[in-house]
PDB file of C-alpha atoms in Angstrom:
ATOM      1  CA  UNK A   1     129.712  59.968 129.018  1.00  0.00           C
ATOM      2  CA  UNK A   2     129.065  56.217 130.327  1.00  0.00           C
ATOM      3  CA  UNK A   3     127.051  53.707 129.016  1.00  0.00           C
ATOM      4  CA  UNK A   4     124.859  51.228 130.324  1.00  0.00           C
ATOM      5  CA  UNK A   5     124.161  47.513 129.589  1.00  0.00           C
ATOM      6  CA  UNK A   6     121.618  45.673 131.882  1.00  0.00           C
ATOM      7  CA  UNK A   7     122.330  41.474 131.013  1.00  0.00           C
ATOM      8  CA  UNK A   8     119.068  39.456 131.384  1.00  0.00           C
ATOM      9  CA  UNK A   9     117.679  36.417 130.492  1.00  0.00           C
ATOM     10  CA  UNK A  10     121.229  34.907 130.296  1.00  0.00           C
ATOM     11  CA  UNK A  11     120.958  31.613 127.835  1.00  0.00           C
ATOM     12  CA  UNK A  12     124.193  30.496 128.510  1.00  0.00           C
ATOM     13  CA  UNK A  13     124.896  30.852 132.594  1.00  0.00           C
ATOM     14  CA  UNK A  14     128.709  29.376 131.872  1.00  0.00           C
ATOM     15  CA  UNK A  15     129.239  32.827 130.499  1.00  0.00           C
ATOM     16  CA  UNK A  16     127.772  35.147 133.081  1.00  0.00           C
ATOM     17  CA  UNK A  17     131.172  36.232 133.833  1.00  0.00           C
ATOM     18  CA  UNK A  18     132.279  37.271 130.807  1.00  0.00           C
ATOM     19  CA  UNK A  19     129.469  39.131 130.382  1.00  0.00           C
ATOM     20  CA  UNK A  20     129.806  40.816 133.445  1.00  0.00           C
ATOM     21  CA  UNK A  21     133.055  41.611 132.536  1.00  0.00           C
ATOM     22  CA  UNK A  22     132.399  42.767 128.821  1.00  0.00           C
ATOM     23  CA  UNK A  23     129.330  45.085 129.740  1.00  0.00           C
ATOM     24  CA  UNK A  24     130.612  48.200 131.355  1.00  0.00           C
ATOM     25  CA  UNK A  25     133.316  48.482 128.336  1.00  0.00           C
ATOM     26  CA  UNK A  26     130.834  47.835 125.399  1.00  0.00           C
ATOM     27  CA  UNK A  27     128.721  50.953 127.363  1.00  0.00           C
ATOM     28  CA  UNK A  28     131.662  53.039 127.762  1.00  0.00           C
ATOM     29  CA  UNK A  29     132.208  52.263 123.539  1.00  0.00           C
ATOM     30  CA  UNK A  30     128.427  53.081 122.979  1.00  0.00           C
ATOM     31  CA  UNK A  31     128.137  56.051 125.407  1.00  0.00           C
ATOM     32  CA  UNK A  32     131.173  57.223 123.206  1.00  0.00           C
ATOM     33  CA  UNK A  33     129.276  56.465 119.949  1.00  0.00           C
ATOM     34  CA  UNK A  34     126.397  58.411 121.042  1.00  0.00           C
ATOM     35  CA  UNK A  35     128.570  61.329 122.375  1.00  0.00           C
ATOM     36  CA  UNK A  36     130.402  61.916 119.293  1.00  0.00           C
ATOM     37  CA  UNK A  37     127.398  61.738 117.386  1.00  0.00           C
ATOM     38  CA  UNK A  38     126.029  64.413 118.880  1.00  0.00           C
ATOM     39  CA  UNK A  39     129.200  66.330 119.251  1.00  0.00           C
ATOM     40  CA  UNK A  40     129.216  65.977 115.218  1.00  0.00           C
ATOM     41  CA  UNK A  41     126.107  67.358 114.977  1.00  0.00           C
ATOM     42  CA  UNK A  42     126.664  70.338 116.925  1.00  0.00           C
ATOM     43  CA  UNK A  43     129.963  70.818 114.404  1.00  0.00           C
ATOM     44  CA  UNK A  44     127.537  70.724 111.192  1.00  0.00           C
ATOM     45  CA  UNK A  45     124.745  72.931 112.636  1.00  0.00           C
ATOM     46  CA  UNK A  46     127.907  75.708 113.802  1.00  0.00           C
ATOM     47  CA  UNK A  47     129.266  75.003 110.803  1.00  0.00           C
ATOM     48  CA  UNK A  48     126.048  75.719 108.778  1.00  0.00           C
ATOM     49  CA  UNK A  49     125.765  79.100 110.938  1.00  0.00           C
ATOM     50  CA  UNK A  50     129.479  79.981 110.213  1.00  0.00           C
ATOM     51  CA  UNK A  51     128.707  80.071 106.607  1.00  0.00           C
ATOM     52  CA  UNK A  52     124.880  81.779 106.855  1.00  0.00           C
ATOM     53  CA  UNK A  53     127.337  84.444 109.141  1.00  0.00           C
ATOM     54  CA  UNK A  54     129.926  84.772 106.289  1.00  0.00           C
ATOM     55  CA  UNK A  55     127.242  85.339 103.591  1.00  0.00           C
ATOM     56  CA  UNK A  56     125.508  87.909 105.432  1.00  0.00           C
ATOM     57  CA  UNK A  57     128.631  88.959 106.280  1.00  0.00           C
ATOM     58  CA  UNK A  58     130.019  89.628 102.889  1.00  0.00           C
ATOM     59  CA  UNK A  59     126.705  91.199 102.167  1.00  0.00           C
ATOM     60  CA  UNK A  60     126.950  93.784 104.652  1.00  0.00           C
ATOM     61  CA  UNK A  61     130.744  94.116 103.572  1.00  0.00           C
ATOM     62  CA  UNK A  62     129.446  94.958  99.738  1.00  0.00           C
ATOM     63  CA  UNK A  63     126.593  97.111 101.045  1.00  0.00           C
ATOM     64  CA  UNK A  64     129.113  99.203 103.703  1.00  0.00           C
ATOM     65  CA  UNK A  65     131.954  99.597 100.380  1.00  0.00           C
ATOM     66  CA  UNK A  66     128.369 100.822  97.789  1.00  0.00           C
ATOM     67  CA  UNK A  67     127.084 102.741 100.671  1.00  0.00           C
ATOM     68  CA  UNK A  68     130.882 104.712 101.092  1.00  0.00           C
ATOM     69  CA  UNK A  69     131.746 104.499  97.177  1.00  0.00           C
ATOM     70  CA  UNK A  70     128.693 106.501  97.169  1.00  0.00           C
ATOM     71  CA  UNK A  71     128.807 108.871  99.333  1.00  0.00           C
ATOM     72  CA  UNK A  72     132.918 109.541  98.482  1.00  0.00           C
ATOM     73  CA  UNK A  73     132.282 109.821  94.585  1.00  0.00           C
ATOM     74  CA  UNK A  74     128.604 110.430  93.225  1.00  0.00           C
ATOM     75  CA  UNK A  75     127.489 112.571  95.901  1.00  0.00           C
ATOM     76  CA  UNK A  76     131.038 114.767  96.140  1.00  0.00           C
ATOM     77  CA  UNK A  77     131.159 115.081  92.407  1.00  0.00           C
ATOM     78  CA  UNK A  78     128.407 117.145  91.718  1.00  0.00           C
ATOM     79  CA  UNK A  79     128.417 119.737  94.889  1.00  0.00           C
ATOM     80  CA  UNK A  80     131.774 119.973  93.464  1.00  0.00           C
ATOM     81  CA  UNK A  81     130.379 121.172  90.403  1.00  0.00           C
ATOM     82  CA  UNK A  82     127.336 122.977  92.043  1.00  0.00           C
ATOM     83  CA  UNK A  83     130.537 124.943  94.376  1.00  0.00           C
ATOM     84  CA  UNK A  84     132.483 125.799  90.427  1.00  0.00           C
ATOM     85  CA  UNK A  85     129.437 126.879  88.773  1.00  0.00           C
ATOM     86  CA  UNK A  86     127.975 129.476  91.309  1.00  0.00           C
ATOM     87  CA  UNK A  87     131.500 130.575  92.266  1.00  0.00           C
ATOM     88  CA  UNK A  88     132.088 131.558  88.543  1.00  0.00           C
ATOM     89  CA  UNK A  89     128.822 132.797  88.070  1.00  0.00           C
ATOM     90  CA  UNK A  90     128.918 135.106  91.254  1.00  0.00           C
ATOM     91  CA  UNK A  91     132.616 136.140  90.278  1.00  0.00           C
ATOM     92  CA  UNK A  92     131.549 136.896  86.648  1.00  0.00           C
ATOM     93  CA  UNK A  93     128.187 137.853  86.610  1.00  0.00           C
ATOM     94  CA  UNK A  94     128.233 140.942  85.074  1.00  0.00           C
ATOM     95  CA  UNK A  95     130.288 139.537  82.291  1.00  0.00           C
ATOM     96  CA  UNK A  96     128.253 137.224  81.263  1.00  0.00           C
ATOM     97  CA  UNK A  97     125.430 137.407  78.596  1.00  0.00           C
ATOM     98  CA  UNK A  98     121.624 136.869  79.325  1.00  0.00           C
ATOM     99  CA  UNK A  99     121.648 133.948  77.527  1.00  0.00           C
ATOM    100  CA  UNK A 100     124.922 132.953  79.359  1.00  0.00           C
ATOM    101  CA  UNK A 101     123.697 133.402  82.562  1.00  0.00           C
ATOM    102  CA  UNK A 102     120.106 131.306  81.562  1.00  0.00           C
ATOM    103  CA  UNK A 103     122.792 128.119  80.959  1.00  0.00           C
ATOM    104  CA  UNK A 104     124.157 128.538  83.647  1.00  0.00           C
ATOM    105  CA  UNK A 105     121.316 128.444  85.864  1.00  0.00           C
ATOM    106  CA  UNK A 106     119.840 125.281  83.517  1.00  0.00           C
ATOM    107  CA  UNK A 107     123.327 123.281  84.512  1.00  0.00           C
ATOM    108  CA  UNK A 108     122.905 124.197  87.892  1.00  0.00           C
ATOM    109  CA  UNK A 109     119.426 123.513  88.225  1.00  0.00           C
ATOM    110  CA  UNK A 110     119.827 119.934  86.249  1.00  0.00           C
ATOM    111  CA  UNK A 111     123.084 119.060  88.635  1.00  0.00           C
ATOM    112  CA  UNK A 112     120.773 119.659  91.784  1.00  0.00           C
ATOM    113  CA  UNK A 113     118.237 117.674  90.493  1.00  0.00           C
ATOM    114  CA  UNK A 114     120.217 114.765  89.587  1.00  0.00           C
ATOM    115  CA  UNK A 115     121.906 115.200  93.413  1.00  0.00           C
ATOM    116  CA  UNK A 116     118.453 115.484  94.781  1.00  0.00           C
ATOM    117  CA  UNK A 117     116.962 112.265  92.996  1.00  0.00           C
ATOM    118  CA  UNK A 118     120.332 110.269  94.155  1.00  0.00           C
ATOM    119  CA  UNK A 119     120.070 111.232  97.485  1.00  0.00           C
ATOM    120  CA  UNK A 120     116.336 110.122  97.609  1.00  0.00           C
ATOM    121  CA  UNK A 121     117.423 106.793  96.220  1.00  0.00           C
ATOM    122  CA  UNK A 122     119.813 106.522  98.968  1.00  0.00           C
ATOM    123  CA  UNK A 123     117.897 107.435 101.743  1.00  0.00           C
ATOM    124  CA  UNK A 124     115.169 104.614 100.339  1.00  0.00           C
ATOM    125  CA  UNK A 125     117.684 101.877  99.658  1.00  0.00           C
ATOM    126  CA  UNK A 126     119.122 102.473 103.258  1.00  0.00           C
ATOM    127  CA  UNK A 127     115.125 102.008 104.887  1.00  0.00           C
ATOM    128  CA  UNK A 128     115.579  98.872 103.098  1.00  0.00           C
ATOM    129  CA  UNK A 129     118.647  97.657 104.446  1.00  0.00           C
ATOM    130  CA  UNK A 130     117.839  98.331 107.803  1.00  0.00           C
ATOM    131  CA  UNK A 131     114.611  97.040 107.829  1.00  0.00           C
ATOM    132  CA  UNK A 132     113.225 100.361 108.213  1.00  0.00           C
ATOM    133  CA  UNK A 133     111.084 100.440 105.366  1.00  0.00           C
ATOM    134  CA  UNK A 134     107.560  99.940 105.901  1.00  0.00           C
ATOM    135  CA  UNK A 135     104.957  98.758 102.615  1.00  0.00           C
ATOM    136  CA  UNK A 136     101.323 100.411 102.647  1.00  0.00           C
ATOM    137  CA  UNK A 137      99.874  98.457 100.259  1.00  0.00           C
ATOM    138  CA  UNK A 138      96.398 100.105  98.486  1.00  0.00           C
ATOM    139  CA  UNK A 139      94.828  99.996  95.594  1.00  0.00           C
ATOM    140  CA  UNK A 140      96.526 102.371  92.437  1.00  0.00           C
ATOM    141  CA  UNK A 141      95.843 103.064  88.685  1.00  0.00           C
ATOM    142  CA  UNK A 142      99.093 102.010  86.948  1.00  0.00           C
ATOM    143  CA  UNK A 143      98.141 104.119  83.949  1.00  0.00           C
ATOM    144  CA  UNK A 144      97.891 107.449  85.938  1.00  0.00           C
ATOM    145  CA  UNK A 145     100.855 106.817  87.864  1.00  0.00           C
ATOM    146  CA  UNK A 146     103.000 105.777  84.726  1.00  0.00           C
ATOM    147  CA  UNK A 147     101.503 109.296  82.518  1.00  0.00           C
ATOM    148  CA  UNK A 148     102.218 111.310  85.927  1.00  0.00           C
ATOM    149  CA  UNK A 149     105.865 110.247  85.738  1.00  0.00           C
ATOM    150  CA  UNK A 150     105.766 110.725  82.102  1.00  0.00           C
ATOM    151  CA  UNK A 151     105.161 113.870  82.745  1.00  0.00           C
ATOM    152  CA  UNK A 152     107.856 114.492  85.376  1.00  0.00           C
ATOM    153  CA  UNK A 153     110.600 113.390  82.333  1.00  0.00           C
ATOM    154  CA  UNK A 154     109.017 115.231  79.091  1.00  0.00           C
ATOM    155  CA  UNK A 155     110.890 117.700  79.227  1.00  0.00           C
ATOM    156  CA  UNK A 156     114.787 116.264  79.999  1.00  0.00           C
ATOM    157  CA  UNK A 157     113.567 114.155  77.188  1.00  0.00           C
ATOM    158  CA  UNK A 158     112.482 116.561  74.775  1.00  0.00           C
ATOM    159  CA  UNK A 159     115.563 118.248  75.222  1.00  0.00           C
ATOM    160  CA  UNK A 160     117.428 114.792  74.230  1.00  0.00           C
ATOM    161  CA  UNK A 161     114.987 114.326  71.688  1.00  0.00           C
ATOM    162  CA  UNK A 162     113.326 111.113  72.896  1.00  0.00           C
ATOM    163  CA  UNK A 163     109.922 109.949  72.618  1.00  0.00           C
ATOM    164  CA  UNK A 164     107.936 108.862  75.932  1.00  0.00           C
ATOM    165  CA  UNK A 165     104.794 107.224  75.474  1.00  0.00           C
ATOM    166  CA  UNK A 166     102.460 104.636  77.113  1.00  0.00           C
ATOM    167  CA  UNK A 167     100.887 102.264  74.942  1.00  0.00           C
ATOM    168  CA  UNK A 168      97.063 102.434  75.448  1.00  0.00           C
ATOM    169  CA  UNK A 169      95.410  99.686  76.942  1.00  0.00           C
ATOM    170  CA  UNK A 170      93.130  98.985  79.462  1.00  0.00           C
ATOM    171  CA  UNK A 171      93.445 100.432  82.223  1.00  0.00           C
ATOM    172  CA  UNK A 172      94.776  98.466  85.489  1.00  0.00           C
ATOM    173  CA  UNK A 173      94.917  98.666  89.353  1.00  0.00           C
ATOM    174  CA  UNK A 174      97.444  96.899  91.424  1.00  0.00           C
ATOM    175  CA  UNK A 175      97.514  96.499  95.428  1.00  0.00           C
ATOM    176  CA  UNK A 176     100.771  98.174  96.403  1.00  0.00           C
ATOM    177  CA  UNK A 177     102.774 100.270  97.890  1.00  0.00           C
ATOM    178  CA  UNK A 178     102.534 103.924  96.350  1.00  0.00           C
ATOM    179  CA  UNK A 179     105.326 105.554  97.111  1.00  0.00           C
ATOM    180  CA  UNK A 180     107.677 102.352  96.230  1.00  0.00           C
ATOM    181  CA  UNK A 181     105.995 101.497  92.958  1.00  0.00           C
ATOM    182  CA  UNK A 182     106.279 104.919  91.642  1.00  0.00           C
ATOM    183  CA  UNK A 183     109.554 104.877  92.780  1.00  0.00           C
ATOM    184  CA  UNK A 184     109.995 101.728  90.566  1.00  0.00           C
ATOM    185  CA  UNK A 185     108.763 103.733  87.268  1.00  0.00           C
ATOM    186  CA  UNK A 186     110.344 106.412  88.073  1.00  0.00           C
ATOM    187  CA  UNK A 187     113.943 104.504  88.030  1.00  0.00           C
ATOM    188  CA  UNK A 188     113.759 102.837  85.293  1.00  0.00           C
ATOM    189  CA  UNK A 189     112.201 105.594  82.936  1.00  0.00           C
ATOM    190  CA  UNK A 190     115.208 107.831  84.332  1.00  0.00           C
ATOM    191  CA  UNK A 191     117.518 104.621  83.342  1.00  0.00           C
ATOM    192  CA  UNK A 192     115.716 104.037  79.938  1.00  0.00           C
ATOM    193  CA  UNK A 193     116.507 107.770  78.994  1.00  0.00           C
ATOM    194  CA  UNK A 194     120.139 107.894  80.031  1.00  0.00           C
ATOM    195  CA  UNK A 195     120.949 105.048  78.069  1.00  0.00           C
ATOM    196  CA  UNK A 196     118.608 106.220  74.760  1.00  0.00           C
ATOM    197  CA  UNK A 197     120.280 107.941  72.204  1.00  0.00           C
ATOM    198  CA  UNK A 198     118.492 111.613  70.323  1.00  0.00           C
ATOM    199  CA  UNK A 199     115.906 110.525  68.429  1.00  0.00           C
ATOM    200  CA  UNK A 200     114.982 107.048  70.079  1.00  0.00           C
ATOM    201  CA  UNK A 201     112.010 106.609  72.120  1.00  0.00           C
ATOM    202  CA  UNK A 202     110.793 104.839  75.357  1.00  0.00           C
ATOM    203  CA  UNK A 203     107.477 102.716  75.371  1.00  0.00           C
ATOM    204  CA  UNK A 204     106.081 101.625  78.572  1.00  0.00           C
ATOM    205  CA  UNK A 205     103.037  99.163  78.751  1.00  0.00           C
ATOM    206  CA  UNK A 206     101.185  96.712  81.399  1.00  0.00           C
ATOM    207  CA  UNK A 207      98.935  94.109  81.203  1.00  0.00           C
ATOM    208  CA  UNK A 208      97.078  91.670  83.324  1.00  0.00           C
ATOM    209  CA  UNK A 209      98.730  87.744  83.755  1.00  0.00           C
ATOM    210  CA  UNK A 210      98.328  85.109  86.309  1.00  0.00           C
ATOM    211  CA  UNK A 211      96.748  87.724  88.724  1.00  0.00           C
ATOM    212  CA  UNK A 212      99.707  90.176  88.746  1.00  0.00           C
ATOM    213  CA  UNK A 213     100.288  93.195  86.487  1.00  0.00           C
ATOM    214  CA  UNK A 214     103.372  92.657  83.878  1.00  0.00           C
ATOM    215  CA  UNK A 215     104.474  96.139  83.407  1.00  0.00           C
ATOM    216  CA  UNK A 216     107.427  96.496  81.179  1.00  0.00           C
ATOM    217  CA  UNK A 217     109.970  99.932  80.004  1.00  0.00           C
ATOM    218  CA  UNK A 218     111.228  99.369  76.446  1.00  0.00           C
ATOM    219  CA  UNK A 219     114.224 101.808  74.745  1.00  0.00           C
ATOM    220  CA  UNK A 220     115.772 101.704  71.366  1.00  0.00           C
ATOM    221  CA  UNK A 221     118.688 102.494  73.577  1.00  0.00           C
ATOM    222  CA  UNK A 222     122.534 101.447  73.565  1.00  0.00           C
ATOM    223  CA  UNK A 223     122.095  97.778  74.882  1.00  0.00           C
ATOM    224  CA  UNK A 224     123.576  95.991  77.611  1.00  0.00           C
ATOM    225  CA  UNK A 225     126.750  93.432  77.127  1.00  0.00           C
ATOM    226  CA  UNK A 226     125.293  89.975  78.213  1.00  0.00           C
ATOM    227  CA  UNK A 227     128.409  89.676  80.643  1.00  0.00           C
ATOM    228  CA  UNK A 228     126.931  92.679  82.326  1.00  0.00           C
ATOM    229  CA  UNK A 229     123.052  91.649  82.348  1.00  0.00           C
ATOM    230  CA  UNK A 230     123.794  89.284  85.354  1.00  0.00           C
ATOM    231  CA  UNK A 231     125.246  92.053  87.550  1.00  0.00           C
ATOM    232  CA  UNK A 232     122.417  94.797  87.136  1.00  0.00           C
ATOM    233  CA  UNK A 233     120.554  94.003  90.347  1.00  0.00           C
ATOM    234  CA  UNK A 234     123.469  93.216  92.455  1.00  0.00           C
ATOM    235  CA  UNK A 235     124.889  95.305  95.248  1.00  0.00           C
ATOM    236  CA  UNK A 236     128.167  93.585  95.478  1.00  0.00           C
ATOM    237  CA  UNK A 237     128.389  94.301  91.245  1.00  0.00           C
ATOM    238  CA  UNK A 238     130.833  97.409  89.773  1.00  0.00           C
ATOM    239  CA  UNK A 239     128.241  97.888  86.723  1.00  0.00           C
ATOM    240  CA  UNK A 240     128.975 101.902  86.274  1.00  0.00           C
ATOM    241  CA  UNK A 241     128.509 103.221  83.202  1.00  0.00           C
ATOM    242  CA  UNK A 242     127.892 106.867  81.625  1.00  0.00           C
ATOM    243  CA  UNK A 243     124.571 107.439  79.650  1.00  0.00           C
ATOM    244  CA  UNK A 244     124.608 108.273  75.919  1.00  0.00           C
ATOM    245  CA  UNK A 245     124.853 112.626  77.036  1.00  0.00           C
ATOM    246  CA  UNK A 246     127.428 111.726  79.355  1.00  0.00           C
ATOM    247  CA  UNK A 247     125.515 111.348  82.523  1.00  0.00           C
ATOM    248  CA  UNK A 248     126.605 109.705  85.412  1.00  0.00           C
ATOM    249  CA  UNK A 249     124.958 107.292  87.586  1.00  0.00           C
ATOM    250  CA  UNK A 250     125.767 104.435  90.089  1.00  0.00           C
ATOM    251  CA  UNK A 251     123.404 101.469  89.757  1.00  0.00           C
ATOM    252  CA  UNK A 252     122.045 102.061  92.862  1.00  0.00           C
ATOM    253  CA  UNK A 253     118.663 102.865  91.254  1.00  0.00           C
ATOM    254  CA  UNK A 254     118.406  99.486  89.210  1.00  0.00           C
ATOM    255  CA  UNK A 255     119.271  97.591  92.818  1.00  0.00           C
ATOM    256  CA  UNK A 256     116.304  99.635  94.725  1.00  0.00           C
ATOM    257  CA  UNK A 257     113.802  98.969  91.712  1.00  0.00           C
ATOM    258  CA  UNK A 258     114.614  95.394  93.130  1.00  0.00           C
ATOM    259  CA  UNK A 259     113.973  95.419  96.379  1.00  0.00           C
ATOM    260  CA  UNK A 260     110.919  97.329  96.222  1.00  0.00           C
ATOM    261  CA  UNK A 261     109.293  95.137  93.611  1.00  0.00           C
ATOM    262  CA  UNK A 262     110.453  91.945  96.021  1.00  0.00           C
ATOM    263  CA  UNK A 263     108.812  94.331  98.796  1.00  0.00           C
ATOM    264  CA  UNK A 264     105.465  94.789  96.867  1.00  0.00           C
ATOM    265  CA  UNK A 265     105.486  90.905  96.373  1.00  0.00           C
ATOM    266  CA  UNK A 266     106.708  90.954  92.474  1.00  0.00           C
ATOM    267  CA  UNK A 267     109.843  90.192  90.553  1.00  0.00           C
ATOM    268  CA  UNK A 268     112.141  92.253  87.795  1.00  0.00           C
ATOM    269  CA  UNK A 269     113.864  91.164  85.374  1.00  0.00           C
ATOM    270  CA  UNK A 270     115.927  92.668  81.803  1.00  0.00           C
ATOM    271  CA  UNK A 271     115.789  91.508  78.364  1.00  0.00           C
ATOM    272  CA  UNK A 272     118.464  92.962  76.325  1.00  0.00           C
ATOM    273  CA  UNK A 273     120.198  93.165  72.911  1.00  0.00           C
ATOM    274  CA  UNK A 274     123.476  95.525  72.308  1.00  0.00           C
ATOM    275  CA  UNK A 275     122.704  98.366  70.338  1.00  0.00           C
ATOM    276  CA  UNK A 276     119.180  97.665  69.675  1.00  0.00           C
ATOM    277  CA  UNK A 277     117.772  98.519  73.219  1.00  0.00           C
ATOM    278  CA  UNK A 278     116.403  96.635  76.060  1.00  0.00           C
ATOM    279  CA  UNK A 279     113.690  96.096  78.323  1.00  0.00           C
ATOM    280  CA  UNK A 280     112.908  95.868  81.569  1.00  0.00           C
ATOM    281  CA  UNK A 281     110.067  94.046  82.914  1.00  0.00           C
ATOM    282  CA  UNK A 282     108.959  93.953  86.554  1.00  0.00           C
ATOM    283  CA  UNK A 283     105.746  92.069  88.157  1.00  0.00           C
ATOM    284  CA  UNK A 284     102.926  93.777  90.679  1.00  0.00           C
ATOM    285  CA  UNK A 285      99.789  92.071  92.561  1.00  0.00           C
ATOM    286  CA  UNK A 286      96.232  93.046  91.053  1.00  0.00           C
ATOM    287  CA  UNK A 287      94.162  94.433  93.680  1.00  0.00           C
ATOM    288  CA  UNK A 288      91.665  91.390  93.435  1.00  0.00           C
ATOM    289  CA  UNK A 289      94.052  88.931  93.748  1.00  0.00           C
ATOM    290  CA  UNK A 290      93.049  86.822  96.406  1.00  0.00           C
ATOM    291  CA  UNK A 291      93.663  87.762  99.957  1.00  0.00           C
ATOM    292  CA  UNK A 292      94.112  91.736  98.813  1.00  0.00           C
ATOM    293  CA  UNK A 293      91.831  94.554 100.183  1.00  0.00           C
ATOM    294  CA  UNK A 294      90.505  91.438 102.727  1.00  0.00           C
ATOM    295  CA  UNK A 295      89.081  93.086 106.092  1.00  0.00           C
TER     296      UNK A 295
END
């Protein structure tokens, strides 16, 4: 690049020359000037990609190893079991008692269910990677959809013992997404009773504040370590731990609850003290929050 100097109105004419002379190399050092400067700023803005590239990158890195980890472990673990049980059932049928043959068909029918519910979480979480994943917002009662997913866990809590109950209060209808939101309840009750030892109980409540709906999910549960509070809602986090009856799980649930509150336009969050229990609050829009239900 080349500058140019034009040299007019002269004031001292003796020096015309040396102007002359001078111009063409002070344009060639400004043209230079100007050059680099923008050849810097082309380095910062590529260098500002570089690292937006590397971020997403790593992302997708800790999203591909969760996605695998996954897929190798959680889901092969329990066909593996599904493939022992039947095969010794079917092998030993007739040598097994009534009541024998009732357990076994509980263990199976709990170790599909437990498949079925993590491969449902999977297939959601992946809609949500990819973009896939489309909100329907309308207008829902949170207290029928919390007692109908009550319902759904009465009785793997009754077996452990544990108390489910909604706190009455009025009742309250958020604009979301349905099959997200119950989704989101249906999580973090499952969570709250894997991590709730026989005899505790699980309180869930909501309430109106600044135009959203506060829900929360309270256990007298085990706790969480403070060190591991941070991690929870993390994908590229190694937070894996068994509930108090030995079940398994692989934090993929907590991390969807996430993204489908962020989805519905709400945020989550954990409050949590070891060995006393913990709870987890997440955020929903009312239905007549402004610019909701609008034609």
């Amino acid at each position: 690049p080349i500058g140019h100097i034009d040299i007019v109105n002269v004031a001292f004419p003796q020096y015309l020359d040396y102007y002359q002379t001078l111009s063409p190399i002070l344009g060639k050092i400004f043209g230079l000037v100007l050059s680099n400067a923008e050849k810097y700023k082309i380095i910062r803005d590529n260098e500002a990609l570089l690292k937006a590239n590397s971020v997403e990158l790593q992302n997708l890195n800790a999203i591909k190893d969760k996605f695998f980890s996954i897929i190798a472990h959680d889901l092969r673990s329990p066909f593996n079991s599904l493939f022992g049980f039947t095969t010794l059932f079917l092998e030993e049928y007739d040598d097994f008692t009534d009541h024998e043959k009732k357990e076994f068909i509980h263990r199976i029918r709990n170790i599909s269910k437990n498949t079925f519910r993590l491969v449902e979480n999977l297939l959601d979480w992946a809609g949500t990677q990819t973009g896939k994943y489309e909100v329907k917002p309308v207008a829902i009662s949170l207290h029928q959809l919390i007692l109908d997913n009550i319902s759904i866990f009465e009785p793997g809590a009754s077996k452990k013992k544990i108390r489910i109950k909604l706190r009455k209060s009025d009742d309250v209808t958020v604009f979301a997404d349905k099959y997200s939101l119950d989704a989101i309840i249906r999580n973090l009750i499952n969570n709250a009773l894997k991590f709730t030892k026989p005899e505790g109980e699980i309180v869930l409540s909501f309430r109106k504040k600044d135009r959203m709906a506060l829900c929360s999910i309270t256990d007298t549960g085990i706790g969480i370590p403070p060190t591991m509070v941070d991690q929870l809602f993390r994908i590229d986090s190694k937070v894996r731990r068994d509930g108090t009856s030995n079940e398994t799980g692989t934090g993929l649930g907590l991390i969807l609850c996430k993204e489908f509150v962020e989805l519905n336009g709400g945020r989550i969050w954990v409050e949590s003290v070891e060995e006393k229990g913990t709870t987890f609050f997440f955020t929903i829009p009312l239905v007549d929050r402004p610019g909701n239900l609008d034609e």
